[in-house]
Short mmCIF file of C-alpha atoms in Angstrom, two decimals:
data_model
loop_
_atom_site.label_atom_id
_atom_site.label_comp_id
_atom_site.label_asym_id
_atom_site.label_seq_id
_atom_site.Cartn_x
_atom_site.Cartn_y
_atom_site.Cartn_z
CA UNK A 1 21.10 0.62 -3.43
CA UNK A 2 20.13 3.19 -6.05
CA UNK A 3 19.97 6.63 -6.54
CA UNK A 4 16.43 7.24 -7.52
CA UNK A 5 14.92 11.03 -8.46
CA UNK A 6 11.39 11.30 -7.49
CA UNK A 7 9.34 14.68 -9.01
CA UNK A 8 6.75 15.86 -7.37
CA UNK A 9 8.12 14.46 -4.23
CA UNK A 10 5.88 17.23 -1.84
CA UNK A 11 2.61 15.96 -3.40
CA UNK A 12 0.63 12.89 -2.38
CA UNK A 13 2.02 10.29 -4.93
CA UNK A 14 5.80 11.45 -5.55
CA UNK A 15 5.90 12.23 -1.58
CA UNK A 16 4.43 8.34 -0.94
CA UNK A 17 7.05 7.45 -3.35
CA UNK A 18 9.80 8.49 -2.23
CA UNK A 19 8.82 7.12 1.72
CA UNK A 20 8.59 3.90 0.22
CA UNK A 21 11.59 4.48 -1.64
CA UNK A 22 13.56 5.49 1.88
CA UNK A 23 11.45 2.57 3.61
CA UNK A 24 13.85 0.25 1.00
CA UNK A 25 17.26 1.54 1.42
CA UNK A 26 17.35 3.61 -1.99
CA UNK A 27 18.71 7.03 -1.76
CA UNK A 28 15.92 9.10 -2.62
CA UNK A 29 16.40 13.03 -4.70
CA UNK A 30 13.35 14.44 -3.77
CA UNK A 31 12.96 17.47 -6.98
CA UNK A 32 10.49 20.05 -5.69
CA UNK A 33 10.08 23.85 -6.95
CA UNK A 34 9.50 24.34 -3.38
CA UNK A 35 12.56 22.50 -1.22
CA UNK A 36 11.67 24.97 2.32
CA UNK A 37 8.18 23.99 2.34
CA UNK A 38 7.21 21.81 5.10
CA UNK A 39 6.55 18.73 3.37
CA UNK A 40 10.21 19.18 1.95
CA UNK A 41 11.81 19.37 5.02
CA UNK A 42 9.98 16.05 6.49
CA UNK A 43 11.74 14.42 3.59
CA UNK A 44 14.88 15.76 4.28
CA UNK A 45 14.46 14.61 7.75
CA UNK A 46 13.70 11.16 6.54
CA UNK A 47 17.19 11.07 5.21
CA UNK A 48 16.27 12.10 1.49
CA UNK A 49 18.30 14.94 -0.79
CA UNK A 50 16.27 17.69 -1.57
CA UNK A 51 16.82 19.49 -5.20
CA UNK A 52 15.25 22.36 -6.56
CA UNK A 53 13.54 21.18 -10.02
CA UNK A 54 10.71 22.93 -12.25
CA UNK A 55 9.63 21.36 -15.20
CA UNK A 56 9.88 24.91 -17.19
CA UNK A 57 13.30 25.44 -16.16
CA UNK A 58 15.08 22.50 -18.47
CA UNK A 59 18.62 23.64 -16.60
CA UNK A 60 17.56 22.62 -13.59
CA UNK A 61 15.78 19.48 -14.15
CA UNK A 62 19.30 18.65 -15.77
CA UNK A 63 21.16 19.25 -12.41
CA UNK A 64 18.83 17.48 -10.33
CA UNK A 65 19.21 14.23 -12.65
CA UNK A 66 22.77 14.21 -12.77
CA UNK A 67 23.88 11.03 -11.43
CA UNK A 68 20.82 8.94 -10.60
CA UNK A 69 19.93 5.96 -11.74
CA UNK A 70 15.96 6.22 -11.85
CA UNK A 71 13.48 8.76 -11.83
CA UNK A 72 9.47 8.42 -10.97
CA UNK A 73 7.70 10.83 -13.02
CA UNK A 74 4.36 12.28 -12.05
CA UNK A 75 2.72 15.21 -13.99
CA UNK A 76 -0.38 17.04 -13.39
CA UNK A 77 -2.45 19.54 -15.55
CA UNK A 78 -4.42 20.84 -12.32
CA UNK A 79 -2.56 24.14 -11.75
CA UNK A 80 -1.94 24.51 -15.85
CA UNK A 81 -3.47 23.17 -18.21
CA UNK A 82 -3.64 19.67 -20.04
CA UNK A 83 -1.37 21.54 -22.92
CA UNK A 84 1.35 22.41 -20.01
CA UNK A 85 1.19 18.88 -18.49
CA UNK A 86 2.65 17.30 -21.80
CA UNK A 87 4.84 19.67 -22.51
CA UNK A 88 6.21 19.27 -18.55
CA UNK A 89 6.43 15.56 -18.75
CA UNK A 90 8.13 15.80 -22.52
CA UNK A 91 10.70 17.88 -21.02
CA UNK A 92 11.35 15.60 -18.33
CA UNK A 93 11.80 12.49 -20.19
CA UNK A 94 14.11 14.48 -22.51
CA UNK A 95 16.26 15.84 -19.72
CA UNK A 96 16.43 12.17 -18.20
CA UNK A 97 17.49 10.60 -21.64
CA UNK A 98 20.51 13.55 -21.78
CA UNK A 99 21.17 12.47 -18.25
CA UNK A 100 21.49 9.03 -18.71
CA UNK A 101 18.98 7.89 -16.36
CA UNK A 102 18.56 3.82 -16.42
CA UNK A 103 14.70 3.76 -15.87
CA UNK A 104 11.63 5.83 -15.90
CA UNK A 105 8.52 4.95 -14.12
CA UNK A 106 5.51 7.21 -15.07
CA UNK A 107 2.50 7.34 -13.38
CA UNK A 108 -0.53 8.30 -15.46
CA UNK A 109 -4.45 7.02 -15.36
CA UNK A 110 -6.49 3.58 -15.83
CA UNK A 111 -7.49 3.74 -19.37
CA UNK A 112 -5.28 6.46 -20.32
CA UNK A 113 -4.57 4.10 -23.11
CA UNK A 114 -7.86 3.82 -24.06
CA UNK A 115 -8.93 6.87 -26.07
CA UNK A 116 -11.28 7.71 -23.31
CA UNK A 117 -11.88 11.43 -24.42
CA UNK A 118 -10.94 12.51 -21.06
CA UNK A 119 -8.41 15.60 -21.19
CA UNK A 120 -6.43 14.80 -18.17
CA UNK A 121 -5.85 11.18 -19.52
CA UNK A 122 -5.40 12.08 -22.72
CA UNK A 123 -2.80 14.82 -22.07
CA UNK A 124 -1.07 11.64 -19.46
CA UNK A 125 -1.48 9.55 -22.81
CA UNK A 126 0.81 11.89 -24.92
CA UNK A 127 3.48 11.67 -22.48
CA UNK A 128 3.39 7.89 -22.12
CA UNK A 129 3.85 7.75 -26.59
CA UNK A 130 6.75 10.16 -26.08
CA UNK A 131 8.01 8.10 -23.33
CA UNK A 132 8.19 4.60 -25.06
CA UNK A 133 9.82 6.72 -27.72
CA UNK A 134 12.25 8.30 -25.71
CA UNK A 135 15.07 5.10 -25.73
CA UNK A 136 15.12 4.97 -21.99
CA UNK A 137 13.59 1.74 -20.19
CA UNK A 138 10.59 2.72 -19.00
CA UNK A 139 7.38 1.30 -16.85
CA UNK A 140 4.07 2.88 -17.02
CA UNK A 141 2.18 2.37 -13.54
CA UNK A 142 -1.68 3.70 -14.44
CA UNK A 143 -3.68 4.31 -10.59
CA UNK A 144 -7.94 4.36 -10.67
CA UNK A 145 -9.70 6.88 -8.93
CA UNK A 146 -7.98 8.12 -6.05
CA UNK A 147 -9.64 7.71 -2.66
CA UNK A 148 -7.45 10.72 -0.62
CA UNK A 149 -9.55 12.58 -3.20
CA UNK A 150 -12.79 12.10 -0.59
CA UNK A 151 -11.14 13.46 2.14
CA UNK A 152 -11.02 17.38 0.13
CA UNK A 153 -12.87 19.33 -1.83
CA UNK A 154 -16.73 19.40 -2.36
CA UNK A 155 -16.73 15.90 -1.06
CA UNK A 156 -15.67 16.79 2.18
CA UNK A 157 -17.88 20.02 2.23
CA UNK A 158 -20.75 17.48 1.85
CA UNK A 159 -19.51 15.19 4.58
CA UNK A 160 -19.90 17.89 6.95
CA UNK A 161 -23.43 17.98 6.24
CA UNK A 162 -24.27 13.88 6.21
CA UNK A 163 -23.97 13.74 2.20
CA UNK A 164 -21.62 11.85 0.74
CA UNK A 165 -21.36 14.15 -2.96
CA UNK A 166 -20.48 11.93 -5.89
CA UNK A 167 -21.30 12.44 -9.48
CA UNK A 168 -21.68 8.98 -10.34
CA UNK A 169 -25.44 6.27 -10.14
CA UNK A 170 -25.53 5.25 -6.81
CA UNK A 171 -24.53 1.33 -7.87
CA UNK A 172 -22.07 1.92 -10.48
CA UNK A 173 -18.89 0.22 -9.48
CA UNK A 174 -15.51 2.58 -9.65
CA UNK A 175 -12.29 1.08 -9.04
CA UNK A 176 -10.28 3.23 -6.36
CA UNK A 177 -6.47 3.38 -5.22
CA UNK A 178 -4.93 5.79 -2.13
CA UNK A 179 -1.73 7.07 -2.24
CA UNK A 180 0.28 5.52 0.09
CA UNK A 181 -0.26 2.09 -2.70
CA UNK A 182 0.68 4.07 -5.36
CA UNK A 183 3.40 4.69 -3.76
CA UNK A 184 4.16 1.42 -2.42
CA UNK A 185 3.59 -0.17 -6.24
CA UNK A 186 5.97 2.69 -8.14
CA UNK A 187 8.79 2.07 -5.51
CA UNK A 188 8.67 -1.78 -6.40
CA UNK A 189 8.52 -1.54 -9.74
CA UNK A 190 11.87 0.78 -9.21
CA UNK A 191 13.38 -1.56 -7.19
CA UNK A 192 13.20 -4.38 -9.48
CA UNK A 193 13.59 -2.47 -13.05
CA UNK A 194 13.72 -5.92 -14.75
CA UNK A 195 10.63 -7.68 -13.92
CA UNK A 196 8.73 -3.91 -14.43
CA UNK A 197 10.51 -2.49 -17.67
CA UNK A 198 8.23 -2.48 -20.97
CA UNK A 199 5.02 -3.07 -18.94
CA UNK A 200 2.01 -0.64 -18.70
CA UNK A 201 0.13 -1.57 -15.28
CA UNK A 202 -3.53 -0.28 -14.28
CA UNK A 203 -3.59 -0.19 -10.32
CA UNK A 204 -6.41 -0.46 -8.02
CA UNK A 205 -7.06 -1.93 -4.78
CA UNK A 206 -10.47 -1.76 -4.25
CA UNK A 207 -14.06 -1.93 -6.43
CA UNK A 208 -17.10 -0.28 -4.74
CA UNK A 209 -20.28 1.89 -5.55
CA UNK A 210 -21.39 5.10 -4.36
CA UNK A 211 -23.87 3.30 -2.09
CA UNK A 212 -21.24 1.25 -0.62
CA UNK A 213 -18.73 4.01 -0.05
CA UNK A 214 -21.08 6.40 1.57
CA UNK A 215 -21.53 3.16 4.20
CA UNK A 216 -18.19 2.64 4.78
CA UNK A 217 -17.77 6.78 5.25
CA UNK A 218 -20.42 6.61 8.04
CA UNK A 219 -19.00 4.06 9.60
CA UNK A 220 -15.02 5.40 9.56
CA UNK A 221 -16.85 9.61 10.59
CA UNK A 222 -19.71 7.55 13.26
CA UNK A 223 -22.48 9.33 11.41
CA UNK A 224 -25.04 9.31 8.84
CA UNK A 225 -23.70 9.61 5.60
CA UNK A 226 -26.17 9.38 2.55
CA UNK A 227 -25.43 8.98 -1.20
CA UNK A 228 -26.22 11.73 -3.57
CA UNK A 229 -25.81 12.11 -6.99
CA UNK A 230 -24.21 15.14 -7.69
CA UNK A 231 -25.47 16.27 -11.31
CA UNK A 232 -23.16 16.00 -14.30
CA UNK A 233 -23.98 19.37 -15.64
CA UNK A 234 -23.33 20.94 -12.07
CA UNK A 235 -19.26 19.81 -12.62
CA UNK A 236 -19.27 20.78 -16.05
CA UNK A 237 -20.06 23.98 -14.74
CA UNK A 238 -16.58 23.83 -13.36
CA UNK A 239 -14.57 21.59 -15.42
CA UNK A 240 -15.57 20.05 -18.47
CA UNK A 241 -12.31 17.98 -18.01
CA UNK A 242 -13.75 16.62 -15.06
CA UNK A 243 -17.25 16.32 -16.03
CA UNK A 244 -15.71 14.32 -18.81
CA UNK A 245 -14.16 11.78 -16.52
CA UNK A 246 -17.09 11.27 -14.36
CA UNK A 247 -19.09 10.56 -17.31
CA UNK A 248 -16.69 8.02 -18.40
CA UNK A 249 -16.80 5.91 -14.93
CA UNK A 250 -20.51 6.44 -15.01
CA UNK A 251 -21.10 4.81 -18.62
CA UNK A 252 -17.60 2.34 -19.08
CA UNK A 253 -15.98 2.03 -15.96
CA UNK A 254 -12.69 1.63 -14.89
CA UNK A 255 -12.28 -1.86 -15.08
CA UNK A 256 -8.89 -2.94 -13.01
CA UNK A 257 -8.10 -6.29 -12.16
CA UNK A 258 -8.11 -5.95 -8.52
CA UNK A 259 -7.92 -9.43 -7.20
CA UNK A 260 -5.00 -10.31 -9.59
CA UNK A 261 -2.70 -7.18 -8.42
CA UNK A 262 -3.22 -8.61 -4.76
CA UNK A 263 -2.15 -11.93 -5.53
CA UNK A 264 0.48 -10.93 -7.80
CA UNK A 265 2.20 -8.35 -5.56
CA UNK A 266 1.40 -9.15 -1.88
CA UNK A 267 4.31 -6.79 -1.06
CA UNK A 268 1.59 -3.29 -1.38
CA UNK A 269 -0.33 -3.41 1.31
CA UNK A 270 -3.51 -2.79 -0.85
CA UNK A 271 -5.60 -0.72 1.26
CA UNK A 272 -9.61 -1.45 0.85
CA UNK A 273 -11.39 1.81 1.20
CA UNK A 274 -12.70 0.93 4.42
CA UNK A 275 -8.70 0.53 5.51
CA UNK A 276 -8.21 3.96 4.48
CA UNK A 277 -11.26 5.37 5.67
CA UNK A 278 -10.97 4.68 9.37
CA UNK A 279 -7.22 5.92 9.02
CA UNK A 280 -8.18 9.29 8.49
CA UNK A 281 -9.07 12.00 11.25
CA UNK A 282 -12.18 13.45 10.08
CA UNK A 283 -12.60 15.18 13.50
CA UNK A 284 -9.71 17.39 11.64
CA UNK A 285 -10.35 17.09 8.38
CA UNK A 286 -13.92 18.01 8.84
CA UNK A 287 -12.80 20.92 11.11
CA UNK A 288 -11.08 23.20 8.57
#
């Protein structure tokens, strides 16, 4: 049994991470700036330590460290900035090395390694150098496009209406991961530090285009659901940093190989999109 820190343990992939993690036997130190928010206390009700921890407050990331063995680290710039995101996940690794933690497992992006241009992946990409620079073992876990990420936003505002919103050529292929894998591949790669350390991993568990989504959303919602292509220059409107991405699936792809990961690791559950799909309740979801 380990002790194993998990940060952002109240968002999607630290909080899948650290069930998994439970789900094992490990004893899980869920870091969160926010440790009486609701998604804190169902972790603390599945048995795991809660610990105060933000990633601009170096004193207590070096409390919350003390004493464990491993440590998932998951960043994001959404909230910041890319800038902010490497400087939090620098600090991190640094306060793990002074703490003596055995293993870090990072999660960053497919292709994060691949000069794509993106800022998000590049900013991921900085932290990964500093991280294989760092001294501690490390494992670099990389997820494709997440597929909790059609069940918000202006994807969901367009389900509501029978339009399935996706900036991407209706038969481009994208490579696409949920959560509750990510999860499920991080906590393995914990649990078994010696088969995992040294290796950078892209994860996926499912290849589909827009076309073929939108058909397996109308199925999982029992309604029409049509592809559109939402227009690159209406998201760069928003984000460039996203418009930047969605260029990048649309022109090289993120090319994962998903049929190897499922042989390799039967132990994820490697959800197809249509598994996820007709897990969700849309009558909910599409309610808000």
């Amino acid at each position: 049994m380990l002790t194993i820190a998990v940060t952002g343990a109240t968002g999607a992939q630290g909080g899948a991470t650290a069930r998994a993690l439970l789900t094992m036997g490990h004893r899980v130190r869920a870091l969160t700036r926010f440790p009486d928010s609701p998604a804190a206390v169902a972790l603390r009700d599945l048995g795991a330590e809660i610990h105060h921890a933000d990633f601009d407050d170096r004193g207590s990331l070096g409390v919350a460290l003390a004493g464990v063995d491993s440590l998932f680290a998951v960043t994001t710039p959404f909230g910041t900035d890319t800038t902010a995101e490497t400087r939090h996940g620098v600090t991190l690794i640094d306060a793990a090395g002074a703490a003596h933690v055995g293993h870090i497992v990072f999660t960053s992006a497919a292709h994060a390694d691949r000069a794509t241009g993106i800022p998000h992946y590049d900013s991921k990409f900085a932290i990964e150098e500093h991280l294989r620079a760092s001294g501690v073992p490390w494992t670099v876990i990389a997820p494709a496009a997440f597929m909790d990420n059609y069940a918000t936003g202006w994807t969901l505002d367009g389900l509501r209406d029978g339009t399935f919103a996706w900036p991407m050529p209706a038969d481009r292929p994208l490579t696409l991961i949920c959560a509750e894998d990510i999860g499920a591949f991080a906590a393995l790669a914990l649990d078994r530090r010696a088969e995992f350390a040294g290796r950078r991993i892209d994860i996926a568990a499912d290849e589909l285009t827009p076309d073929r989504l939108a058909a397996a959303l109308a199925v999982a919602l029992d309604r029409p659901i049509a592809h559109h292509e939402v227009p690159l220059d209406y998201v760069r409107g928003h984000s460039e940093d996203l418009a930047a991405m969605f260029d990048y699936f649309a022109t090289v792809g993120l090319d994962v190989d998903v049929s190897g990961l499922r042989r390799e690791y039967p132990d994820v559950a490697w959800h197809s999109f249509t598994d996820w799909a007709e897990a969700q309740n849309w009558s909910a979801l599409l309610a808000r």
